Amino acid sequence: MAGEDRPRFVLHEHRRPRHHFDLRLEEGGVLRSWALPRGLPTDPTHNRLAVEVADHDMEHLTYQDEDKSIADLGWWEEHDRNERRLLFTLHGRGLPRRYALIRTAEGWLMHQTKEQPPAA
């Protein structure tokens, strides 16, 4: 896969106990993880809840079972970070998409940015 020397990500689709997605970003030898009850945002006008969950080990990068499948897989690049926001691009199976994870007083929101990377 292109970008093998770059930090990887996986988007898991879970069907139980309730349908949701998990975004996992490789960082510091683990997969930092957020549960996305409604999946990744598809436009910049609608943010999605992102619930931070415990880090997962790297074996989860390719893990699948009868209730969990891989919805997307690839590498990610960080553009900017501070204590309240992580701006990054996912380079997966489709077009690259730029997102921001935004920390609020209640937790995290996932936002698709207005400016997107050009199609390769």
PDB file of C-alpha atoms in Angstrom:
ATOM      1  CA  MET A   1       0.000   0.000   0.000  1.00  0.00           C
ATOM      2  CA  ALA A   2       1.288   3.482  -0.785  1.00  0.00           C
ATOM      3  CA  GLY A   3       2.343   5.357   2.318  1.00  0.00           C
ATOM      4  CA  GLU A   4       3.466   2.251   4.245  1.00  0.00           C
ATOM      5  CA  ASP A   5       6.078   4.335   6.086  1.00  0.00           C
ATOM      6  CA  ARG A   6       3.389   6.788   7.199  1.00  0.00           C
ATOM      7  CA  PRO A   7       1.057   6.466  10.195  1.00  0.00           C
ATOM      8  CA  ARG A   8      -1.871   4.222   9.342  1.00  0.00           C
ATOM      9  CA  PHE A   9      -5.585   4.417  10.075  1.00  0.00           C
ATOM     10  CA  VAL A  10      -8.528   2.071   9.968  1.00  0.00           C
ATOM     11  CA  LEU A  11     -12.253   2.813   9.960  1.00  0.00           C
ATOM     12  CA  HIS A  12     -14.127  -0.163  11.380  1.00  0.00           C
ATOM     13  CA  GLU A  13     -17.839  -0.693  10.870  1.00  0.00           C
ATOM     14  CA  HIS A  14     -19.489  -2.379  13.859  1.00  0.00           C
ATOM     15  CA  ARG A  15     -22.907  -3.953  13.641  1.00  0.00           C
ATOM     16  CA  ARG A  16     -23.301  -4.788  17.374  1.00  0.00           C
ATOM     17  CA  PRO A  17     -24.402  -3.846  19.953  1.00  0.00           C
ATOM     18  CA  ARG A  18     -25.614  -0.858  17.861  1.00  0.00           C
ATOM     19  CA  HIS A  19     -24.442   0.062  14.390  1.00  0.00           C
ATOM     20  CA  HIS A  20     -21.520   2.515  14.575  1.00  0.00           C
ATOM     21  CA  PHE A  21     -18.018   3.149  13.227  1.00  0.00           C
ATOM     22  CA  ASP A  22     -14.640   3.350  14.970  1.00  0.00           C
ATOM     23  CA  LEU A  23     -11.864   5.583  13.673  1.00  0.00           C
ATOM     24  CA  ARG A  24      -8.406   4.431  14.744  1.00  0.00           C
ATOM     25  CA  LEU A  25      -5.290   6.551  14.083  1.00  0.00           C
ATOM     26  CA  GLU A  26      -1.801   5.114  14.557  1.00  0.00           C
ATOM     27  CA  GLU A  27       0.207   7.224  16.956  1.00  0.00           C
ATOM     28  CA  GLY A  28       2.948   6.363  19.420  1.00  0.00           C
ATOM     29  CA  GLY A  29       2.759   2.617  18.757  1.00  0.00           C
ATOM     30  CA  VAL A  30      -0.984   2.340  19.439  1.00  0.00           C
ATOM     31  CA  LEU A  31      -4.234   3.115  17.636  1.00  0.00           C
ATOM     32  CA  ARG A  32      -5.915   6.163  19.180  1.00  0.00           C
ATOM     33  CA  SER A  33      -9.626   5.506  18.830  1.00  0.00           C
ATOM     34  CA  TRP A  34     -12.938   7.323  18.580  1.00  0.00           C
ATOM     35  CA  ALA A  35     -16.388   5.767  18.237  1.00  0.00           C
ATOM     36  CA  LEU A  36     -18.486   7.533  15.592  1.00  0.00           C
ATOM     37  CA  PRO A  37     -22.166   6.657  16.167  1.00  0.00           C
ATOM     38  CA  ARG A  38     -23.161   8.102  12.772  1.00  0.00           C
ATOM     39  CA  GLY A  39     -19.913   7.577  10.864  1.00  0.00           C
ATOM     40  CA  LEU A  40     -17.655  10.177   9.278  1.00  0.00           C
ATOM     41  CA  PRO A  41     -19.257  13.502   8.323  1.00  0.00           C
ATOM     42  CA  THR A  42     -20.022  13.766   4.626  1.00  0.00           C
ATOM     43  CA  ASP A  43     -20.129  17.556   4.328  1.00  0.00           C
ATOM     44  CA  PRO A  44     -18.763  20.542   6.276  1.00  0.00           C
ATOM     45  CA  THR A  45     -22.162  21.727   7.497  1.00  0.00           C
ATOM     46  CA  HIS A  46     -22.873  18.743   9.776  1.00  0.00           C
ATOM     47  CA  ASN A  47     -20.498  17.757  12.573  1.00  0.00           C
ATOM     48  CA  ARG A  48     -20.678  14.267  14.016  1.00  0.00           C
ATOM     49  CA  LEU A  49     -20.222  13.100  17.577  1.00  0.00           C
ATOM     50  CA  ALA A  50     -16.863  11.379  18.203  1.00  0.00           C
ATOM     51  CA  VAL A  51     -16.528   9.517  21.501  1.00  0.00           C
ATOM     52  CA  GLU A  52     -12.921   8.963  22.533  1.00  0.00           C
ATOM     53  CA  VAL A  53     -12.376   5.363  23.620  1.00  0.00           C
ATOM     54  CA  ALA A  54      -9.364   3.452  24.936  1.00  0.00           C
ATOM     55  CA  ASP A  55      -6.334   3.071  22.698  1.00  0.00           C
ATOM     56  CA  HIS A  56      -6.181  -0.211  20.797  1.00  0.00           C
ATOM     57  CA  ASP A  57      -3.121  -2.285  19.960  1.00  0.00           C
ATOM     58  CA  MET A  58      -1.790  -2.334  16.425  1.00  0.00           C
ATOM     59  CA  GLU A  59      -3.336  -5.755  15.693  1.00  0.00           C
ATOM     60  CA  HIS A  60      -6.702  -3.972  15.426  1.00  0.00           C
ATOM     61  CA  LEU A  61      -5.500  -2.380  12.188  1.00  0.00           C
ATOM     62  CA  THR A  62      -6.565  -5.466  10.250  1.00  0.00           C
ATOM     63  CA  TYR A  63      -8.925  -7.115  12.754  1.00  0.00           C
ATOM     64  CA  GLN A  64     -12.329  -8.293  11.508  1.00  0.00           C
ATOM     65  CA  ASP A  65     -14.970 -10.690  12.807  1.00  0.00           C
ATOM     66  CA  GLU A  66     -18.651 -11.475  12.191  1.00  0.00           C
ATOM     67  CA  ASP A  67     -19.715  -8.129  13.749  1.00  0.00           C
ATOM     68  CA  LYS A  68     -16.801  -5.903  12.699  1.00  0.00           C
ATOM     69  CA  SER A  69     -15.493  -5.174   9.206  1.00  0.00           C
ATOM     70  CA  ILE A  70     -13.025  -2.719   7.707  1.00  0.00           C
ATOM     71  CA  ALA A  71     -14.858   0.168   6.018  1.00  0.00           C
ATOM     72  CA  ASP A  72     -11.647   1.987   5.058  1.00  0.00           C
ATOM     73  CA  LEU A  73      -7.921   1.536   5.540  1.00  0.00           C
ATOM     74  CA  GLY A  74      -4.896   3.625   4.625  1.00  0.00           C
ATOM     75  CA  TRP A  75      -2.599   6.276   6.049  1.00  0.00           C
ATOM     76  CA  TRP A  76      -3.174   9.674   7.607  1.00  0.00           C
ATOM     77  CA  GLU A  77      -1.261  12.927   7.741  1.00  0.00           C
ATOM     78  CA  GLU A  78      -1.417  15.549  10.454  1.00  0.00           C
ATOM     79  CA  HIS A  79      -1.620  19.197   9.400  1.00  0.00           C
ATOM     80  CA  ASP A  80      -2.070  20.999  12.700  1.00  0.00           C
ATOM     81  CA  ARG A  81      -2.678  20.140  16.346  1.00  0.00           C
ATOM     82  CA  ASN A  82      -3.293  21.876  19.622  1.00  0.00           C
ATOM     83  CA  GLU A  83      -5.048  20.866  22.845  1.00  0.00           C
ATOM     84  CA  ARG A  84      -8.490  21.498  21.313  1.00  0.00           C
ATOM     85  CA  ARG A  85      -8.113  20.348  17.699  1.00  0.00           C
ATOM     86  CA  LEU A  86      -6.423  17.813  15.452  1.00  0.00           C
ATOM     87  CA  LEU A  87      -6.498  18.662  11.728  1.00  0.00           C
ATOM     88  CA  PHE A  88      -5.647  15.732   9.432  1.00  0.00           C
ATOM     89  CA  THR A  89      -6.230  14.047   6.086  1.00  0.00           C
ATOM     90  CA  LEU A  90      -7.219  10.410   5.638  1.00  0.00           C
ATOM     91  CA  HIS A  91      -5.713   8.739   2.573  1.00  0.00           C
ATOM     92  CA  GLY A  92      -7.820   5.623   2.210  1.00  0.00           C
ATOM     93  CA  ARG A  93      -9.477   3.655  -0.553  1.00  0.00           C
ATOM     94  CA  GLY A  94     -11.264   6.651  -2.074  1.00  0.00           C
ATOM     95  CA  LEU A  95     -10.387  10.309  -2.454  1.00  0.00           C
ATOM     96  CA  PRO A  96      -8.327  11.855   0.355  1.00  0.00           C
ATOM     97  CA  ARG A  97     -10.595  13.649   2.855  1.00  0.00           C
ATOM     98  CA  ARG A  98      -9.583  16.319   5.383  1.00  0.00           C
ATOM     99  CA  TYR A  99     -11.153  16.343   8.850  1.00  0.00           C
ATOM    100  CA  ALA A 100     -10.783  17.983  12.223  1.00  0.00           C
ATOM    101  CA  LEU A 101     -11.362  16.334  15.572  1.00  0.00           C
ATOM    102  CA  ILE A 102     -12.514  19.143  17.848  1.00  0.00           C
ATOM    103  CA  ARG A 103     -12.539  18.863  21.637  1.00  0.00           C
ATOM    104  CA  THR A 104     -15.526  20.508  23.293  1.00  0.00           C
ATOM    105  CA  ALA A 105     -16.497  20.826  26.959  1.00  0.00           C
ATOM    106  CA  GLU A 106     -18.657  17.693  26.512  1.00  0.00           C
ATOM    107  CA  GLY A 107     -16.253  15.564  24.420  1.00  0.00           C
ATOM    108  CA  TRP A 108     -15.267  15.462  20.739  1.00  0.00           C
ATOM    109  CA  LEU A 109     -16.810  16.406  17.399  1.00  0.00           C
ATOM    110  CA  MET A 110     -15.708  15.179  13.986  1.00  0.00           C
ATOM    111  CA  HIS A 111     -15.792  17.870  11.281  1.00  0.00           C
ATOM    112  CA  GLN A 112     -15.170  17.595   7.533  1.00  0.00           C
ATOM    113  CA  THR A 113     -13.339  20.742   6.461  1.00  0.00           C
ATOM    114  CA  LYS A 114     -14.568  22.993   3.651  1.00  0.00           C
ATOM    115  CA  GLU A 115     -11.174  22.909   1.946  1.00  0.00           C
ATOM    116  CA  GLN A 116     -10.354  19.431   0.670  1.00  0.00           C
ATOM    117  CA  PRO A 117      -7.155  18.104  -0.877  1.00  0.00           C
ATOM    118  CA  PRO A 118      -7.097  17.962  -4.665  1.00  0.00           C
ATOM    119  CA  ALA A 119      -7.899  14.614  -6.277  1.00  0.00           C
ATOM    120  CA  ALA A 120      -4.720  12.853  -7.318  1.00  0.00           C
TER     121      ALA A 120
END
